[in-house]
């Protein structure tokens, strides 16, 4: 009985904890301040970014974070708020739509969803918040020709034509492999990752055959998917282990399709132990810094200019719902103010390869299209006939990997 | 007189635990140059600042209450059902499986939802009983058995999401294809919570309260929990009661998992249990198995969870700080309980 009383008291104390937290902040005046804040500074335009990974991941999310900083620098009167690691494994019990609403509570008038994985939430949020502008990076719901078209006036889709970056990455890998074995460290499997992986393969095959004069049958291109954009212990395959597995089975160039830099770290480790291995990270212009000596180069996204355009349009009342798949600026694919994607050479790149690669980039700029038949899907089904060029829709929704690639297609 | 003195001393000790917990978190905040008052204000505002946030708190409250109800039964029988996370997962898997089975059939969605929830409860109960069987007949401590079964449940879940149940052409940790809206438990207006979930939770609470406080079964369960040998000598079928407690706990965990699928995510995701199982265990310890306190303390924990989201947005702090607060509350209050027993004597 006495024990029971003690615990009655204990729980009473817990309730007092509620009251304590209530008293601590003196919430009344704070709540009042929160409401009129936007009125005091009518000029300020707050935009929010939801990032699937950490804002400093040296990858996909950091590229978005820095694009946000670029907007603040270039569009007067803007302020950025953000929330990172927005995924159900890292923020259990939440949804991206719910977290976007939290950004709106903090004053955001425009919200950027930065992952294809947030598609359902982005649409739900956009429908429920017709007054808030939404940019869904890498999404396709605003593409009238696309397979997932859901017209929403307040939503824009933006994506860089990273297929070019991956062509170049593949070429770079082929120019450096001594074993003829390239490993692709894949994230999850969807249309986006299939076409990007296939692009890397096409670039590798092109340079292997046309520049080095090798037999395409001697090139091995293996894909292993970890299950998500980055390592979530307990849920995904460990990318470090996948990279090690590649190295142990003869791969000497690893192309990364994930948002983080494990491939570089493992390449450096192997190289320092006497097995030369190179890696090509992904997403972020500064990614090579992790292990410059083994980094061949990085295909990177430059979201800044597109975000500046759409945020300015939202501020000026000229917003239009569009789907954009933006090519590189071929005059200078690494110009931060004009290009949507780029390719930065890494310190690991050999001078000979550098020349080949420049030639390849020149050919791409001149109109070389590697999405040209004859190309078969992985299971041998003909995809493009001799001379047939794939349409944007066919490339975007590539149903399988291509013939000659090893690894799961779905 | 003596009783009054003991009571006031107890209050002092519990208050001490509470102050220590808040003090501990305050120290952490100060050590990283963050303003503790601002952090606590944000958590409070983040939880109750407007109706959307309050609704979100109840979305978390539902599984927390159900899971805590479940672990109270096993706690009462003296069992540590660490496998509760896996049981929630199995509940979600069974629910998803049944909905998938009936998706393109003429069976009415309402019936499908009901069947899927029941299937989730049964699936989780089977998983829980498995831990019980390992304990009773295999001599495997329920903590280790439960941990092992948690791993298997996670692996099974991921295997299904990434393999057999993956979206067409997609294999992603973001989960399976969302179900059509007809198969969602209706939510209240534009809010995220469903009255049906709340109603089921309240029913669960009432059932557990009366089961543990007002039935012979509850009494026998307590006897098993207090001392299995004496209970056996009193003629109570002990292992049967242990298994039954696992089964009941599984039913509740399964309901929580099922509601995560039909009312919250509308699909199966890898982290479907969201750590609510372990949080339920913490709440169980904190309230010392008193069913009457499940609802308010779960509400407090849910509020911390939802309120914590503000920390990274506004102060660039990690929102797991609220987890630290929850953990340290349990830790310090249990600690003070121990200190009190030393000071007052173990009576």
XYZ file of C-alpha atoms in Angstrom:
757
model
C 0.000 0.000 0.000
C 2.785 2.322 0.984
C 4.606 1.525 -2.225
C 1.498 2.277 -4.162
C 1.306 5.676 -2.531
C 4.903 6.386 -3.335
C 4.273 5.773 -6.966
C 1.127 7.787 -6.930
C 3.320 10.596 -5.746
C 5.911 9.775 -8.350
C 3.452 10.098 -11.144
C 2.044 13.281 -9.653
C 5.545 14.596 -9.893
C 5.617 13.628 -13.537
C 2.538 15.667 -14.148
C 4.183 18.525 -12.373
C 6.932 18.135 -14.950
C 4.340 19.095 -17.506
C 3.501 22.167 -15.524
C 7.158 22.906 -14.954
C 7.910 22.909 -18.655
C 4.858 25.029 -19.070
C 6.066 27.589 -16.563
C 9.685 27.657 -17.641
C 9.308 29.457 -20.920
C 6.609 31.988 -20.044
C 4.887 31.057 -23.268
C 2.231 33.763 -23.330
C 4.267 36.729 -24.543
C 6.304 34.453 -26.800
C 3.185 33.265 -28.560
C 2.119 36.836 -29.072
C 5.468 37.778 -30.514
C 5.422 34.846 -32.913
C 2.257 35.934 -34.689
C 2.989 39.515 -35.751
C 6.623 38.810 -36.666
C 6.036 38.634 -40.444
C 4.101 41.914 -40.275
C 7.076 43.697 -38.761
C 9.327 42.680 -41.629
C 7.096 42.470 -44.668
C 10.076 42.440 -47.001
C 11.516 39.173 -45.762
C 10.800 36.069 -47.794
C 11.466 32.890 -45.849
C 12.064 29.666 -47.729
C 12.529 26.283 -46.134
C 14.451 23.223 -47.275
C 13.730 19.655 -46.196
C 16.841 17.562 -46.756
C 16.792 13.784 -46.810
C 20.323 13.521 -45.379
C 22.586 15.592 -43.119
C 23.103 19.165 -44.352
C 26.865 18.615 -44.246
C 27.007 15.210 -45.945
C 29.488 16.318 -48.646
C 26.841 15.053 -51.017
C 23.287 15.553 -52.204
C 21.963 17.375 -49.171
C 24.956 19.676 -48.789
C 24.593 20.644 -52.467
C 21.037 21.763 -51.639
C 22.088 23.492 -48.449
C 24.730 25.511 -50.289
C 22.233 26.305 -53.037
C 20.058 27.766 -50.306
C 22.983 29.897 -49.153
C 23.478 30.947 -52.781
C 19.870 32.129 -52.911
C 20.306 34.182 -49.731
C 23.439 35.790 -51.217
C 21.830 36.572 -54.546
C 18.221 37.393 -53.756
C 17.941 40.281 -51.283
C 15.316 39.878 -48.592
C 15.402 36.076 -48.437
C 16.075 33.955 -45.396
C 16.620 30.201 -45.299
C 15.360 27.757 -42.686
C 15.923 24.044 -43.010
C 15.503 20.631 -41.487
C 17.859 17.811 -42.385
C 17.822 14.001 -42.076
C 14.157 14.040 -43.053
C 13.476 10.327 -43.386
C 11.431 7.966 -41.280
C 14.438 6.030 -40.030
C 16.178 9.110 -38.629
C 13.049 10.984 -37.541
C 10.770 8.178 -36.435
C 7.107 8.964 -36.153
C 7.215 11.954 -38.496
C 6.386 12.474 -42.156
C 7.948 14.938 -44.592
C 4.562 16.625 -45.059
C 4.268 17.181 -41.309
C 7.790 18.580 -41.108
C 7.112 20.893 -44.069
C 4.187 22.283 -42.108
C 6.573 22.994 -39.247
C 8.716 25.037 -41.638
C 5.589 26.972 -42.636
C 4.877 27.593 -38.938
C 8.305 29.186 -38.782
C 7.389 31.560 -41.568
C 8.344 29.684 -44.750
C 6.376 30.773 -47.803
C 8.160 28.335 -50.068
C 9.301 24.825 -49.219
C 11.880 22.741 -51.088
C 11.551 18.953 -50.817
C 14.949 17.651 -51.843
C 14.324 13.965 -52.449
C 12.461 11.785 -54.889
C 11.631 9.690 -51.847
C 9.438 12.517 -50.525
C 7.201 12.454 -53.603
C 3.994 11.340 -51.847
C 4.500 13.776 -48.993
C 5.381 16.650 -51.312
C 2.156 16.155 -53.252
C 0.078 15.807 -50.077
C 1.612 18.958 -48.607
C 1.250 20.949 -51.842
C -2.439 20.024 -52.077
C -3.112 20.924 -48.453
C -1.220 24.235 -48.624
C -2.284 26.013 -51.834
C -0.773 29.291 -50.592
C 2.703 27.873 -50.129
C 5.068 27.485 -53.083
C 6.730 24.108 -53.380
C 9.837 23.039 -55.269
C 10.214 19.290 -55.447
C 13.766 18.631 -56.559
C 14.138 15.477 -58.668
C 10.369 14.984 -58.831
C 8.293 14.461 -61.955
C 4.706 15.164 -60.891
C 4.554 18.441 -62.847
C 5.639 16.826 -66.092
C 2.608 16.682 -68.390
C 4.280 14.013 -70.533
C 5.463 12.083 -67.507
C 3.904 8.985 -65.984
C 3.083 10.576 -62.643
C 1.494 13.840 -63.724
C -0.528 15.532 -60.962
C -1.138 19.161 -61.945
C -0.536 21.422 -58.946
C -0.289 25.163 -59.555
C 1.949 25.823 -56.584
C 4.516 23.131 -57.369
C 7.647 23.153 -59.514
C 9.918 20.198 -60.312
C 13.615 20.825 -60.843
C 16.280 18.309 -61.794
C 19.699 18.638 -63.359
C 20.527 16.443 -66.345
C 22.996 14.471 -64.289
C 23.022 11.812 -67.018
C 25.749 13.962 -68.604
C 27.693 14.012 -65.345
C 27.404 10.242 -65.147
C 28.472 9.779 -68.795
C 31.607 11.705 -67.896
C 32.088 9.793 -64.634
C 31.763 6.490 -66.485
C 34.259 7.615 -69.097
C 36.656 8.765 -66.382
C 36.378 5.372 -64.686
C 36.995 3.455 -67.916
C 40.063 5.570 -68.672
C 41.591 4.647 -65.304
C 40.696 1.028 -64.680
C 43.602 -1.373 -65.014
C 41.574 -4.474 -64.201
C 38.706 -3.607 -66.554
C 36.354 -3.897 -63.609
C 34.199 -0.964 -62.482
C 31.947 -1.059 -59.439
C 28.890 1.161 -59.048
C 27.876 1.781 -55.447
C 24.139 2.220 -55.930
C 21.628 3.785 -53.518
C 18.025 2.550 -53.750
C 16.524 1.346 -57.010
C 14.119 3.600 -58.869
C 13.815 5.278 -62.253
C 16.282 8.011 -61.337
C 18.987 5.697 -60.078
C 18.514 3.234 -62.935
C 18.991 5.868 -65.613
C 21.969 7.469 -63.842
C 23.663 4.111 -63.379
C 22.972 3.229 -66.997
C 24.432 6.586 -68.063
C 27.662 5.820 -66.180
C 27.793 2.474 -67.947
C 27.250 4.041 -71.384
C 29.970 6.626 -70.743
C 32.376 3.909 -69.591
C 31.654 1.704 -72.543
C 32.052 4.580 -75.028
C 35.478 5.651 -73.800
C 36.670 2.070 -73.234
C 35.886 1.223 -76.831
C 36.469 4.469 -78.721
C 39.390 6.047 -76.881
C 41.238 3.019 -75.536
C 40.296 0.734 -78.413
C 39.334 -2.116 -76.088
C 36.803 -4.870 -76.562
C 33.536 -3.945 -74.767
C 33.255 -7.566 -73.610
C 36.376 -7.069 -71.498
C 34.737 -4.334 -69.427
C 32.930 -5.464 -66.301
C 30.373 -3.054 -64.802
C 28.834 -4.236 -61.561
C 26.082 -2.492 -59.554
C 25.358 -3.149 -55.877
C 22.493 -1.281 -54.235
C 22.585 -0.438 -50.538
C 18.866 0.369 -50.227
C 18.903 4.072 -49.459
C 20.753 7.280 -50.304
C 23.120 6.818 -47.413
C 23.971 4.325 -44.731
C 21.294 3.782 -42.101
C 22.787 1.148 -39.802
C 20.435 -1.752 -39.370
C 18.338 -0.804 -42.356
C 20.643 -0.509 -45.367
C 23.638 -2.448 -46.590
C 26.817 -0.910 -45.236
C 28.342 1.058 -48.159
C 31.850 0.622 -46.717
C 31.425 -3.135 -46.818
C 30.026 -3.014 -50.344
C 33.040 -0.941 -51.426
C 35.405 -3.421 -49.752
C 33.629 -6.267 -51.475
C 34.157 -4.531 -54.819
C 37.851 -4.078 -54.097
C 38.251 -7.673 -52.935
C 36.808 -8.916 -56.202
C 39.015 -6.936 -58.534
C 37.226 -3.614 -58.924
C 39.749 -0.777 -59.110
C 37.427 2.159 -59.830
C 34.288 2.687 -57.756
C 31.646 5.101 -59.007
C 29.432 6.247 -56.166
C 25.724 6.790 -56.656
C 25.057 7.401 -52.966
C 25.033 10.718 -51.155
C 28.011 10.098 -48.908
C 31.709 9.436 -49.487
C 32.376 5.866 -48.302
C 33.733 4.855 -51.737
C 36.526 7.421 -51.435
C 37.407 6.349 -47.913
C 37.655 2.676 -48.879
C 39.625 3.515 -52.048
C 42.147 5.448 -49.985
C 42.418 2.612 -47.481
C 43.053 0.037 -50.213
C 45.532 2.280 -52.008
C 47.507 2.874 -48.835
C 47.613 -0.899 -48.334
C 49.135 -1.391 -51.779
C 46.091 -2.006 -54.001
C 45.556 1.082 -56.158
C 41.853 1.926 -56.235
C 40.177 5.118 -57.402
C 36.732 6.455 -56.637
C 34.325 8.951 -58.150
C 31.967 10.444 -55.555
C 28.691 12.140 -56.395
C 26.482 15.184 -55.890
C 28.644 17.813 -54.265
C 31.447 19.920 -55.705
C 33.592 19.535 -52.605
C 33.195 15.766 -52.341
C 36.774 14.991 -53.466
C 38.148 16.729 -50.353
C 37.460 13.567 -48.366
C 40.346 11.724 -50.081
C 41.734 13.862 -52.919
C 44.596 11.558 -53.877
C 42.261 8.745 -54.971
C 39.494 10.975 -56.315
C 39.205 10.994 -60.113
C 36.528 13.668 -60.223
C 32.992 14.387 -59.155
C 29.764 14.954 -61.073
C 28.051 17.672 -59.062
C 24.698 19.418 -58.880
C 24.368 23.182 -58.913
C 20.833 23.900 -57.699
C 21.504 27.557 -56.895
C 20.607 29.260 -60.213
C 17.326 27.353 -60.603
C 16.343 28.068 -57.001
C 17.139 31.760 -57.490
C 14.867 31.836 -60.532
C 11.909 30.137 -58.894
C 12.194 31.918 -55.565
C 12.419 35.277 -57.337
C 9.352 34.340 -59.375
C 7.463 33.425 -56.209
C 8.408 36.765 -54.646
C 7.440 38.775 -57.725
C 4.208 36.979 -58.451
C 5.402 35.437 -61.711
C 5.476 31.849 -60.428
C 4.567 29.177 -62.918
C 4.200 25.484 -62.327
C 6.766 23.705 -64.505
C 8.874 20.600 -64.786
C 12.518 21.380 -65.524
C 15.253 18.928 -66.485
C 18.195 21.243 -66.869
C 21.287 20.516 -68.989
C 24.790 21.730 -68.155
C 26.006 25.055 -69.491
C 28.233 23.674 -72.250
C 30.272 26.883 -72.399
C 31.556 26.103 -68.927
C 30.012 23.106 -67.201
C 31.441 24.247 -63.863
C 30.132 27.818 -63.867
C 28.305 28.246 -60.540
C 26.045 30.974 -61.924
C 24.848 29.245 -65.063
C 25.153 25.483 -65.060
C 22.780 22.960 -63.497
C 25.325 20.160 -63.282
C 29.075 19.999 -63.634
C 32.067 17.691 -63.498
C 35.131 18.686 -61.499
C 38.344 16.765 -62.092
C 39.951 15.329 -59.009
C 43.644 15.253 -58.105
C 43.721 11.498 -58.774
C 43.093 11.946 -62.480
C 46.034 11.143 -64.777
C 47.125 13.815 -67.303
C 46.533 11.472 -70.248
C 43.011 10.774 -69.122
C 42.463 14.474 -68.604
C 42.909 15.074 -72.336
C 40.590 12.222 -73.302
C 37.994 13.464 -70.868
C 38.102 16.987 -72.242
C 37.634 15.536 -75.708
C 34.646 13.521 -74.467
C 33.052 16.574 -72.842
C 33.593 18.425 -76.112
C 31.827 15.653 -78.012
C 28.882 15.713 -75.597
C 28.679 19.498 -75.963
C 28.712 18.993 -79.714
C 25.640 16.790 -79.578
C 26.923 13.257 -78.938
C 23.946 11.336 -77.525
C 24.771 8.022 -75.916
C 21.073 7.193 -75.547
C 21.179 5.963 -79.118
C 20.453 2.428 -80.325
C 21.141 -0.314 -80.692
C 20.593 -0.743 -76.955
C 19.001 -3.647 -75.155
C 17.594 -3.770 -71.660
C 19.372 -5.948 -69.121
C 17.215 -9.015 -69.830
C 17.952 -8.772 -73.563
C 14.682 -7.054 -74.537
C 15.407 -4.618 -77.372
C 15.034 -1.051 -76.089
C 16.340 1.172 -78.887
C 16.760 0.002 -82.458
C 19.844 0.826 -84.526
C 20.124 4.617 -84.750
C 17.015 5.220 -82.653
C 17.410 8.010 -80.090
C 15.582 7.697 -76.773
C 13.001 10.334 -75.922
C 13.184 12.199 -72.615
C 10.318 10.086 -71.303
C 12.076 6.857 -72.297
C 15.278 7.920 -70.557
C 13.556 9.205 -67.413
C 11.521 6.031 -66.966
C 14.207 3.547 -67.995
C 12.564 0.271 -66.923
C 15.711 -1.808 -66.394
C 19.462 -1.532 -66.363
C 21.078 -2.092 -69.760
C 22.441 -5.255 -71.292
C 26.030 -5.741 -70.182
C 25.486 -4.344 -66.678
C 25.526 -6.720 -63.709
C 23.220 -6.152 -60.742
C 19.568 -5.895 -59.789
C 17.259 -3.870 -62.043
C 14.375 -3.617 -59.591
C 1.734 11.054 11.167
C 4.483 8.700 10.081
C 2.691 8.031 6.839
C 2.388 11.755 6.113
C 6.082 12.209 6.779
C 7.020 9.344 4.474
C 4.785 10.766 1.817
C 6.301 14.224 1.931
C 9.785 12.713 1.941
C 8.860 10.684 -1.125
C 7.653 13.779 -2.881
C 10.961 15.400 -2.114
C 12.890 12.482 -3.572
C 10.818 12.304 -6.732
C 11.057 16.045 -7.141
C 14.800 15.671 -6.703
C 14.852 13.166 -9.583
C 12.869 15.510 -11.743
C 15.121 18.452 -10.979
C 18.198 16.332 -11.622
C 16.855 15.273 -15.022
C 16.062 18.807 -16.089
C 19.335 19.987 -14.588
C 21.230 17.351 -16.540
C 19.673 18.441 -19.835
C 20.229 22.090 -18.932
C 23.922 21.341 -18.373
C 24.140 19.660 -21.777
C 22.537 22.708 -23.370
C 24.814 25.119 -21.545
C 27.871 23.110 -22.548
C 27.012 23.691 -26.210
C 26.171 27.387 -25.675
C 22.464 26.893 -26.189
C 19.877 28.762 -24.165
C 18.040 26.165 -22.012
C 15.002 28.376 -21.353
C 14.629 28.956 -25.074
C 14.977 25.233 -25.777
C 12.292 24.302 -23.216
C 10.045 27.070 -24.535
C 10.424 25.727 -28.081
C 9.598 22.189 -27.008
C 6.490 23.441 -25.235
C 5.429 25.606 -28.162
C 6.242 22.832 -30.593
C 3.912 20.478 -28.773
C 0.938 22.685 -27.929
C 1.512 25.816 -30.042
C -1.445 25.177 -32.323
C -4.080 22.595 -33.119
C -1.987 20.857 -35.812
C 0.800 20.252 -33.324
C -1.579 19.002 -30.644
C -3.046 16.628 -33.228
C 0.475 15.386 -34.043
C 1.065 14.757 -30.347
C -1.966 12.472 -30.314
C -0.660 10.612 -33.359
C 2.333 9.617 -31.222
C 0.234 9.188 -28.081
C -1.828 6.376 -29.615
C 0.962 3.832 -30.188
C 2.750 4.888 -26.983
C -0.332 4.178 -24.872
C -1.071 0.885 -26.604
C 2.499 -0.333 -26.280
C 2.724 0.747 -22.649
C -0.564 -1.049 -21.899
C 0.989 -4.144 -23.412
C 4.225 -4.019 -21.459
C 2.312 -3.418 -18.212
C 0.870 -6.916 -18.559
C 4.264 -8.552 -19.038
C 5.819 -6.311 -16.366
C 3.115 -7.454 -13.972
C 4.067 -11.050 -14.689
C 7.667 -10.105 -13.925
C 8.757 -10.271 -17.561
C 10.837 -7.836 -19.586
C 9.275 -7.898 -23.009
C 12.157 -6.293 -24.903
C 10.788 -7.956 -28.026
C 7.981 -5.417 -28.138
C 9.612 -3.541 -31.049
C 9.582 -6.679 -33.167
C 5.996 -7.349 -32.160
C 4.924 -3.904 -33.386
C 6.768 -4.596 -36.641
C 5.080 -7.971 -37.088
C 1.722 -6.330 -36.445
C 2.456 -3.831 -39.205
C 3.626 -6.590 -41.555
C 0.490 -8.697 -41.033
C -1.728 -5.644 -41.493
C 0.035 -4.681 -44.713
C -0.124 -8.269 -45.925
C -3.882 -8.497 -45.466
C -4.534 -5.149 -47.168
C -2.346 -6.208 -50.092
C -4.273 -9.463 -50.294
C -7.610 -7.679 -50.698
C -6.487 -4.604 -52.656
C -7.964 -5.502 -56.011
C -10.895 -7.517 -54.766
C -14.538 -6.484 -54.378
C -14.272 -6.823 -50.578
C -15.337 -3.547 -48.980
C -12.379 -1.445 -47.795
C -13.899 -1.015 -44.330
C -14.016 -4.770 -43.880
C -10.451 -5.004 -45.191
C -9.275 -2.426 -42.657
C -10.962 -4.277 -39.808
C -9.556 -7.614 -40.949
C -6.094 -6.157 -41.403
C -6.059 -4.686 -37.906
C -7.158 -8.013 -36.450
C -4.492 -9.778 -38.489
C -1.888 -7.353 -37.176
C -2.921 -8.122 -33.604
C -2.782 -11.860 -34.220
C 0.585 -11.638 -35.999
C 2.167 -9.685 -33.184
C 0.626 -11.994 -30.578
C 2.200 -14.997 -32.313
C 5.567 -13.222 -32.285
C 5.171 -12.373 -28.604
C 4.162 -15.908 -27.675
C 7.261 -17.109 -29.511
C 9.379 -15.101 -27.071
C 7.307 -16.621 -24.283
C 7.774 -20.165 -25.546
C 11.509 -19.590 -25.801
C 11.432 -18.450 -22.175
C 9.169 -21.150 -20.775
C 10.290 -24.176 -22.734
C 13.667 -23.169 -24.148
C 15.105 -21.557 -21.059
C 15.997 -18.471 -23.110
C 15.718 -15.328 -21.041
C 12.954 -13.180 -22.541
C 15.360 -10.235 -22.874
C 17.708 -12.148 -25.171
C 14.897 -13.965 -26.957
C 13.120 -10.675 -27.501
C 16.250 -8.987 -28.819
C 16.837 -11.827 -31.267
C 13.242 -11.738 -32.431
C 13.510 -7.957 -32.891
C 16.408 -8.463 -35.279
C 14.519 -11.117 -37.216
C 11.433 -8.884 -37.426
C 13.497 -5.980 -38.778
C 15.208 -8.225 -41.315
C 11.867 -9.651 -42.406
C 10.394 -6.168 -42.728
C 13.293 -4.861 -44.792
C 13.298 -8.002 -46.908
C 9.644 -7.460 -47.765
C 9.982 -3.721 -48.411
C 13.081 -4.105 -50.532
C 11.985 -7.327 -52.190
C 8.617 -9.038 -52.430
C 6.509 -5.997 -51.555
C 8.609 -3.307 -53.226
C 6.930 -0.734 -55.456
C 6.839 -1.638 -59.125
C 10.331 -1.015 -60.450
C 11.461 0.470 -57.170
C 13.401 -0.898 -54.242
C 13.716 1.753 -51.588
C 13.823 2.135 -47.840
C 11.077 4.738 -48.178
C 8.613 1.900 -47.967
C 5.992 0.078 -49.976
C 3.527 1.708 -52.349
C 0.988 3.770 -50.341
C -2.481 2.206 -50.232
C -5.381 3.923 -52.003
C -7.167 6.370 -49.712
C -10.143 4.052 -49.291
C -7.882 1.849 -47.169
C -6.796 4.648 -44.837
C -8.363 5.055 -41.442
C -10.196 8.363 -41.839
C -8.496 11.271 -40.136
C -10.197 14.160 -38.408
C -10.512 17.028 -40.895
C -7.054 17.922 -42.175
C -5.346 16.769 -39.001
C -3.161 13.722 -38.889
C -4.994 11.855 -36.150
C -7.958 9.549 -36.419
C -10.803 9.353 -33.922
C -10.908 5.614 -34.535
C -7.330 5.275 -33.326
C -8.117 7.350 -30.265
C -11.236 5.308 -29.551
C -9.387 1.994 -29.864
C -6.674 3.337 -27.574
C -9.144 4.418 -24.920
C -10.809 1.004 -25.066
C -7.375 -0.573 -24.683
C -6.636 1.570 -21.660
C -9.905 0.650 -19.965
C -9.408 -3.042 -20.688
C -5.901 -3.043 -19.236
C -6.933 -1.048 -16.201
C -9.690 -3.440 -15.266
C -7.738 -6.511 -16.265
C -4.874 -5.642 -13.948
C -6.783 -3.974 -11.106
C -10.074 -5.755 -10.995
C -9.796 -9.380 -12.094
C -8.567 -12.615 -10.631
C -6.368 -12.998 -13.653
C -4.682 -9.698 -12.835
C -4.178 -10.799 -9.267
C -2.685 -14.150 -10.304
C -0.445 -12.381 -12.794
C 0.813 -10.176 -9.965
C 1.478 -13.235 -7.863
C 3.535 -14.755 -10.693
C 5.421 -11.493 -11.045
C 6.173 -11.206 -7.326
C 7.509 -14.703 -6.962
C 7.090 -17.488 -9.411
C 7.787 -20.268 -6.914
C 5.314 -19.069 -4.311
C 2.736 -18.524 -7.042
C 3.271 -22.081 -8.203
C 2.866 -23.386 -4.670
C -0.352 -21.408 -4.397
C -1.590 -23.469 -7.318
C -1.350 -20.827 -10.010
C -0.444 -22.277 -13.408
C 2.608 -20.073 -13.786
C 3.936 -20.770 -17.271
C 0.445 -20.528 -18.707
C 0.106 -17.079 -17.131
C 3.450 -16.015 -18.499
C 2.511 -17.089 -21.996
C -0.858 -15.418 -21.674
C 0.802 -12.169 -20.616
C 2.997 -12.302 -23.717
C -0.054 -12.976 -25.836
C -1.974 -10.007 -24.447
C 1.053 -7.754 -24.797
C 1.416 -8.929 -28.393
C -2.201 -8.059 -29.144
C -1.598 -4.490 -27.985
C 1.723 -4.176 -29.823
C 0.035 -5.531 -32.923
C -2.742 -2.981 -32.669
C -0.118 -0.238 -32.403
C 1.705 -1.575 -35.465
C -1.535 -1.959 -37.399
C -2.562 1.623 -36.662
C 0.864 2.865 -37.753
C 0.058 1.316 -41.131
C -3.626 2.134 -41.611
C -3.769 5.475 -39.803
C -0.323 7.093 -40.017
C 1.904 5.943 -42.885
C -0.621 4.095 -45.093
C 2.191 1.817 -46.156
C 4.875 -0.334 -44.610
C 8.132 1.478 -43.832
C 11.375 0.112 -42.375
C 11.121 2.098 -39.121
C 7.426 1.350 -38.654
C 7.848 0.688 -34.914
C 9.490 4.132 -34.577
C 11.126 3.158 -31.299
C 7.751 3.317 -29.532
C 8.301 -0.125 -28.033
C 11.368 0.924 -26.099
C 9.689 4.183 -25.157
C 6.728 2.192 -23.837
C 9.125 0.185 -21.669
C 10.537 3.445 -20.290
C 7.078 4.759 -19.482
C 6.208 1.441 -17.830
C 9.233 1.733 -15.567
C 8.541 5.363 -14.813
C 4.952 4.780 -13.686
C 5.843 1.575 -11.894
C 3.184 -0.449 -13.710
C 0.238 1.714 -12.599
C -2.209 1.612 -15.503
C -3.966 4.754 -14.334
C -0.889 6.823 -15.230
C -0.311 5.474 -18.714
C -2.378 8.112 -20.517
C -0.900 11.286 -18.971
C 2.723 10.143 -18.991
C 2.456 8.850 -22.556
C 1.012 12.239 -23.446
C 3.984 13.933 -21.828
C 6.436 11.732 -23.749
C 4.544 12.245 -27.011
C 4.586 16.004 -26.439
C 8.348 15.896 -25.938
C 8.725 13.935 -29.175
C 6.698 16.374 -31.246
C 7.958 19.489 -29.488
C 11.542 18.398 -30.043
C 11.174 18.923 -33.801
C 11.490 22.672 -33.215
C 15.018 22.331 -31.807
C 16.795 21.593 -35.105
C 14.653 24.065 -37.076
C 15.066 27.046 -34.793
C 18.150 26.400 -32.659
C 20.061 23.981 -34.913
C 20.088 21.506 -32.066
C 19.564 17.806 -32.555
C 15.989 16.840 -31.743
C 17.189 13.680 -30.008
C 17.762 16.011 -27.061
C 14.183 15.291 -26.035
C 15.113 11.613 -26.024
C 17.924 12.458 -23.628
C 15.387 14.250 -21.429
C 13.024 11.269 -21.498
C 15.809 8.841 -20.707
C 17.279 10.909 -17.930
C 13.849 11.405 -16.362
C 13.458 7.647 -16.042
C 17.027 7.222 -14.904
C 17.073 9.930 -12.238
C 13.642 9.143 -10.853
C 14.553 5.464 -10.511
C 17.859 6.533 -9.002
C 16.160 8.724 -6.447
C 13.809 5.872 -5.660
C 16.856 3.783 -4.801
C 18.358 6.562 -2.732
C 15.098 6.997 -0.876
C 14.953 3.297 -0.032
C 18.469 3.474 1.349
C 17.686 6.512 3.452
C 14.278 5.408 4.723
C 15.018 1.722 4.834
C 13.549 -0.740 2.432
C 9.957 -0.836 3.587
